[in-house]
Amino acid sequence: MTDSGGLFRMVSEEEKWQIGESYDCTFIALIHKVENPQGLVDFRPILLIGCLYKVLAKVLANRLRKVIGSVIYESWSAFVKGRQILVD
């Protein structure tokens, strides 16, 4: 298993900057399921995650996808795009 510095360099670069607390917050909106809600069971919670947090998660996932093939053994096939756990 070789890394060639890709994954570890990426992680160490990401540790250099921090996300403010306000970007990590999630708002909960209660949407009613029935016409006249009487209790909590009559509501459906919807989580509203901040846009910047979603963008950052997507950027990090895309960067990790570039090097994950060289970091993960070929026999470890679960959760790697293009590999199937049933084919070994």
PDB file of N, CA and C in Angstrom, residues 26-80:
ATOM      1  N   THR A  26     -26.737  23.321  12.170  1.00  0.00           N
ATOM      2  CA  THR A  26     -27.838  22.765  11.400  1.00  0.00           C
ATOM      3  C   THR A  26     -29.141  23.297  11.976  1.00  0.00           C
ATOM      4  N   PHE A  27     -30.018  23.748  11.124  1.00  0.00           N
ATOM      5  CA  PHE A  27     -31.316  24.240  11.557  1.00  0.00           C
ATOM      6  C   PHE A  27     -32.355  23.148  11.337  1.00  0.00           C
ATOM      7  N   ILE A  28     -33.257  23.009  12.277  1.00  0.00           N
ATOM      8  CA  ILE A  28     -34.324  22.022  12.168  1.00  0.00           C
ATOM      9  C   ILE A  28     -35.632  22.759  11.904  1.00  0.00           C
ATOM     10  N   ALA A  29     -36.268  22.415  10.795  1.00  0.00           N
ATOM     11  CA  ALA A  29     -37.576  22.979  10.467  1.00  0.00           C
ATOM     12  C   ALA A  29     -38.614  21.872  10.629  1.00  0.00           C
ATOM     13  N   LEU A  30     -39.685  22.162  11.317  1.00  0.00           N
ATOM     14  CA  LEU A  30     -40.746  21.177  11.518  1.00  0.00           C
ATOM     15  C   LEU A  30     -41.844  21.403  10.483  1.00  0.00           C
ATOM     16  N   ILE A  31     -42.070  20.413   9.641  1.00  0.00           N
ATOM     17  CA  ILE A  31     -43.104  20.457   8.615  1.00  0.00           C
ATOM     18  C   ILE A  31     -44.256  19.584   9.104  1.00  0.00           C
ATOM     19  N   HIS A  32     -45.460  20.127   9.123  1.00  0.00           N
ATOM     20  CA  HIS A  32     -46.572  19.327   9.649  1.00  0.00           C
ATOM     21  C   HIS A  32     -47.037  18.296   8.634  1.00  0.00           C
ATOM     22  N   LYS A  33     -47.354  17.087   9.153  1.00  0.00           N
ATOM     23  CA  LYS A  33     -47.810  15.975   8.321  1.00  0.00           C
ATOM     24  C   LYS A  33     -49.318  16.029   8.090  1.00  0.00           C
ATOM     25  N   VAL A  34     -50.034  16.537   9.066  1.00  0.00           N
ATOM     26  CA  VAL A  34     -51.500  16.580   9.000  1.00  0.00           C
ATOM     27  C   VAL A  34     -51.965  18.034   9.018  1.00  0.00           C
ATOM     28  N   GLU A  35     -53.239  18.228   8.746  1.00  0.00           N
ATOM     29  CA  GLU A  35     -53.794  19.585   8.663  1.00  0.00           C
ATOM     30  C   GLU A  35     -53.687  20.355   9.979  1.00  0.00           C
ATOM     31  N   ASN A  36     -54.090  19.755  11.069  1.00  0.00           N
ATOM     32  CA  ASN A  36     -54.031  20.397  12.385  1.00  0.00           C
ATOM     33  C   ASN A  36     -53.156  19.564  13.322  1.00  0.00           C
ATOM     34  N   PRO A  37     -51.867  19.810  13.367  1.00  0.00           N
ATOM     35  CA  PRO A  37     -50.989  19.002  14.221  1.00  0.00           C
ATOM     36  C   PRO A  37     -51.284  19.229  15.703  1.00  0.00           C
ATOM     37  N   GLN A  38     -51.305  18.121  16.464  1.00  0.00           N
ATOM     38  CA  GLN A  38     -51.599  18.181  17.892  1.00  0.00           C
ATOM     39  C   GLN A  38     -50.377  17.873  18.751  1.00  0.00           C
ATOM     40  N   GLY A  39     -49.407  17.163  18.200  1.00  0.00           N
ATOM     41  CA  GLY A  39     -48.224  16.793  18.978  1.00  0.00           C
ATOM     42  C   GLY A  39     -47.008  16.653  18.082  1.00  0.00           C
ATOM     43  N   LEU A  40     -45.888  16.267  18.669  1.00  0.00           N
ATOM     44  CA  LEU A  40     -44.641  16.139  17.907  1.00  0.00           C
ATOM     45  C   LEU A  40     -44.700  15.055  16.842  1.00  0.00           C
ATOM     46  N   VAL A  41     -45.515  14.022  17.068  1.00  0.00           N
ATOM     47  CA  VAL A  41     -45.607  12.950  16.073  1.00  0.00           C
ATOM     48  C   VAL A  41     -46.274  13.430  14.788  1.00  0.00           C
ATOM     49  N   ASP A  42     -46.940  14.563  14.838  1.00  0.00           N
ATOM     50  CA  ASP A  42     -47.610  15.110  13.658  1.00  0.00           C
ATOM     51  C   ASP A  42     -46.693  16.003  12.821  1.00  0.00           C
ATOM     52  N   PHE A  43     -45.435  16.089  13.200  1.00  0.00           N
ATOM     53  CA  PHE A  43     -44.468  16.906  12.465  1.00  0.00           C
ATOM     54  C   PHE A  43     -43.359  16.035  11.886  1.00  0.00           C
ATOM     55  N   ARG A  44     -42.813  16.484  10.781  1.00  0.00           N
ATOM     56  CA  ARG A  44     -41.676  15.823  10.145  1.00  0.00           C
ATOM     57  C   ARG A  44     -40.494  16.788  10.230  1.00  0.00           C
ATOM     58  N   PRO A  45     -39.414  16.395  10.916  1.00  0.00           N
ATOM     59  CA  PRO A  45     -38.258  17.299  11.012  1.00  0.00           C
ATOM     60  C   PRO A  45     -37.443  17.291   9.716  1.00  0.00           C
ATOM     61  N   ILE A  46     -37.103  18.445   9.250  1.00  0.00           N
ATOM     62  CA  ILE A  46     -36.249  18.615   8.075  1.00  0.00           C
ATOM     63  C   ILE A  46     -34.995  19.347   8.542  1.00  0.00           C
ATOM     64  N   LEU A  47     -33.831  18.767   8.260  1.00  0.00           N
ATOM     65  CA  LEU A  47     -32.569  19.383   8.660  1.00  0.00           C
ATOM     66  C   LEU A  47     -32.058  20.281   7.543  1.00  0.00           C
ATOM     67  N   LEU A  48     -31.777  21.513   7.867  1.00  0.00           N
ATOM     68  CA  LEU A  48     -31.246  22.476   6.905  1.00  0.00           C
ATOM     69  C   LEU A  48     -29.778  22.709   7.232  1.00  0.00           C
ATOM     70  N   ILE A  49     -28.916  22.049   6.479  1.00  0.00           N
ATOM     71  CA  ILE A  49     -27.478  22.153   6.705  1.00  0.00           C
ATOM     72  C   ILE A  49     -26.954  23.329   5.902  1.00  0.00           C
ATOM     73  N   GLY A  50     -26.025  24.057   6.465  1.00  0.00           N
ATOM     74  CA  GLY A  50     -25.464  25.216   5.799  1.00  0.00           C
ATOM     75  C   GLY A  50     -24.835  24.882   4.456  1.00  0.00           C
ATOM     76  N   CYS A  51     -24.977  25.770   3.507  1.00  0.00           N
ATOM     77  CA  CYS A  51     -24.484  25.558   2.146  1.00  0.00           C
ATOM     78  C   CYS A  51     -22.968  25.407   2.109  1.00  0.00           C
ATOM     79  N   LEU A  52     -22.255  26.230   2.864  1.00  0.00           N
ATOM     80  CA  LEU A  52     -20.798  26.154   2.859  1.00  0.00           C
ATOM     81  C   LEU A  52     -20.317  24.797   3.364  1.00  0.00           C
ATOM     82  N   TYR A  53     -20.997  24.259   4.352  1.00  0.00           N
ATOM     83  CA  TYR A  53     -20.633  22.952   4.895  1.00  0.00           C
ATOM     84  C   TYR A  53     -20.806  21.864   3.838  1.00  0.00           C
ATOM     85  N   LYS A  54     -21.894  21.928   3.063  1.00  0.00           N
ATOM     86  CA  LYS A  54     -22.131  20.951   2.002  1.00  0.00           C
ATOM     87  C   LYS A  54     -21.066  21.055   0.914  1.00  0.00           C
ATOM     88  N   VAL A  55     -20.738  22.273   0.536  1.00  0.00           N
ATOM     89  CA  VAL A  55     -19.726  22.481  -0.505  1.00  0.00           C
ATOM     90  C   VAL A  55     -18.375  21.958  -0.036  1.00  0.00           C
ATOM     91  N   LEU A  56     -18.001  22.249   1.190  1.00  0.00           N
ATOM     92  CA  LEU A  56     -16.733  21.781   1.729  1.00  0.00           C
ATOM     93  C   LEU A  56     -16.684  20.260   1.781  1.00  0.00           C
ATOM     94  N   ALA A  57     -17.758  19.625   2.193  1.00  0.00           N
ATOM     95  CA  ALA A  57     -17.803  18.164   2.243  1.00  0.00           C
ATOM     96  C   ALA A  57     -17.643  17.570   0.849  1.00  0.00           C
ATOM     97  N   LYS A  58     -18.265  18.182  -0.148  1.00  0.00           N
ATOM     98  CA  LYS A  58     -18.162  17.700  -1.525  1.00  0.00           C
ATOM     99  C   LYS A  58     -16.746  17.878  -2.069  1.00  0.00           C
ATOM    100  N   VAL A  59     -16.124  19.011  -1.785  1.00  0.00           N
ATOM    101  CA  VAL A  59     -14.751  19.260  -2.238  1.00  0.00           C
ATOM    102  C   VAL A  59     -13.799  18.242  -1.623  1.00  0.00           C
ATOM    103  N   LEU A  60     -13.927  18.003  -0.332  1.00  0.00           N
ATOM    104  CA  LEU A  60     -13.051  17.034   0.331  1.00  0.00           C
ATOM    105  C   LEU A  60     -13.278  15.621  -0.200  1.00  0.00           C
ATOM    106  N   ALA A  61     -14.532  15.256  -0.457  1.00  0.00           N
ATOM    107  CA  ALA A  61     -14.826  13.930  -1.002  1.00  0.00           C
ATOM    108  C   ALA A  61     -14.225  13.769  -2.394  1.00  0.00           C
ATOM    109  N   ASN A  62     -14.307  14.793  -3.220  1.00  0.00           N
ATOM    110  CA  ASN A  62     -13.733  14.723  -4.565  1.00  0.00           C
ATOM    111  C   ASN A  62     -12.217  14.638  -4.528  1.00  0.00           C
ATOM    112  N   ARG A  63     -11.590  15.354  -3.607  1.00  0.00           N
ATOM    113  CA  ARG A  63     -10.129  15.289  -3.485  1.00  0.00           C
ATOM    114  C   ARG A  63      -9.687  13.921  -2.986  1.00  0.00           C
ATOM    115  N   LEU A  64     -10.440  13.354  -2.066  1.00  0.00           N
ATOM    116  CA  LEU A  64     -10.109  12.032  -1.542  1.00  0.00           C
ATOM    117  C   LEU A  64     -10.303  10.962  -2.607  1.00  0.00           C
ATOM    118  N   ARG A  65     -11.309  11.129  -3.471  1.00  0.00           N
ATOM    119  CA  ARG A  65     -11.579  10.158  -4.522  1.00  0.00           C
ATOM    120  C   ARG A  65     -10.388  10.017  -5.478  1.00  0.00           C
ATOM    121  N   LYS A  66      -9.618  11.084  -5.665  1.00  0.00           N
ATOM    122  CA  LYS A  66      -8.483  11.046  -6.588  1.00  0.00           C
ATOM    123  C   LYS A  66      -7.366  10.131  -6.109  1.00  0.00           C
ATOM    124  N   VAL A  67      -7.176  10.015  -4.801  1.00  0.00           N
ATOM    125  CA  VAL A  67      -6.052   9.229  -4.282  1.00  0.00           C
ATOM    126  C   VAL A  67      -6.472   7.947  -3.590  1.00  0.00           C
ATOM    127  N   ILE A  68      -7.753   7.721  -3.414  1.00  0.00           N
ATOM    128  CA  ILE A  68      -8.182   6.569  -2.625  1.00  0.00           C
ATOM    129  C   ILE A  68      -7.836   5.246  -3.305  1.00  0.00           C
ATOM    130  N   GLY A  69      -7.789   5.226  -4.625  1.00  0.00           N
ATOM    131  CA  GLY A  69      -7.427   4.003  -5.334  1.00  0.00           C
ATOM    132  C   GLY A  69      -6.013   3.548  -5.052  1.00  0.00           C
ATOM    133  N   SER A  70      -5.105   4.469  -4.804  1.00  0.00           N
ATOM    134  CA  SER A  70      -3.719   4.099  -4.513  1.00  0.00           C
ATOM    135  C   SER A  70      -3.490   3.840  -3.035  1.00  0.00           C
ATOM    136  N   VAL A  71      -4.428   4.209  -2.193  1.00  0.00           N
ATOM    137  CA  VAL A  71      -4.269   4.041  -0.750  1.00  0.00           C
ATOM    138  C   VAL A  71      -4.938   2.762  -0.261  1.00  0.00           C
ATOM    139  N   ILE A  72      -6.047   2.393  -0.857  1.00  0.00           N
ATOM    140  CA  ILE A  72      -6.813   1.222  -0.442  1.00  0.00           C
ATOM    141  C   ILE A  72      -6.353   0.013  -1.250  1.00  0.00           C
ATOM    142  N   TYR A  73      -6.109  -1.101  -0.564  1.00  0.00           N
ATOM    143  CA  TYR A  73      -5.733  -2.340  -1.244  1.00  0.00           C
ATOM    144  C   TYR A  73      -6.802  -2.739  -2.252  1.00  0.00           C
ATOM    145  N   GLU A  74      -6.385  -3.431  -3.322  1.00  0.00           N
ATOM    146  CA  GLU A  74      -7.331  -3.898  -4.334  1.00  0.00           C
ATOM    147  C   GLU A  74      -8.346  -4.869  -3.745  1.00  0.00           C
ATOM    148  N   SER A  75      -7.930  -5.658  -2.751  1.00  0.00           N
ATOM    149  CA  SER A  75      -8.845  -6.626  -2.140  1.00  0.00           C
ATOM    150  C   SER A  75      -9.885  -5.955  -1.248  1.00  0.00           C
ATOM    151  N   TRP A  76      -9.646  -4.724  -0.859  1.00  0.00           N
ATOM    152  CA  TRP A  76     -10.622  -3.973  -0.069  1.00  0.00           C
ATOM    153  C   TRP A  76     -11.501  -3.209  -1.052  1.00  0.00           C
ATOM    154  N   SER A  77     -12.617  -3.771  -1.394  1.00  0.00           N
ATOM    155  CA  SER A  77     -13.388  -3.194  -2.489  1.00  0.00           C
ATOM    156  C   SER A  77     -14.647  -2.458  -2.064  1.00  0.00           C
ATOM    157  N   ALA A  78     -15.055  -2.591  -0.829  1.00  0.00           N
ATOM    158  CA  ALA A  78     -16.289  -1.925  -0.411  1.00  0.00           C
ATOM    159  C   ALA A  78     -16.099  -0.415  -0.344  1.00  0.00           C
ATOM    160  N   PHE A  79     -17.090   0.315  -0.750  1.00  0.00           N
ATOM    161  CA  PHE A  79     -17.168   1.771  -0.662  1.00  0.00           C
ATOM    162  C   PHE A  79     -16.164   2.500  -1.551  1.00  0.00           C
ATOM    163  N   VAL A  80     -15.613   1.832  -2.545  1.00  0.00           N
ATOM    164  CA  VAL A  80     -14.733   2.479  -3.511  1.00  0.00           C
ATOM    165  C   VAL A  80     -15.438   2.415  -4.860  1.00  0.00           C
TER     166      VAL A  80
END
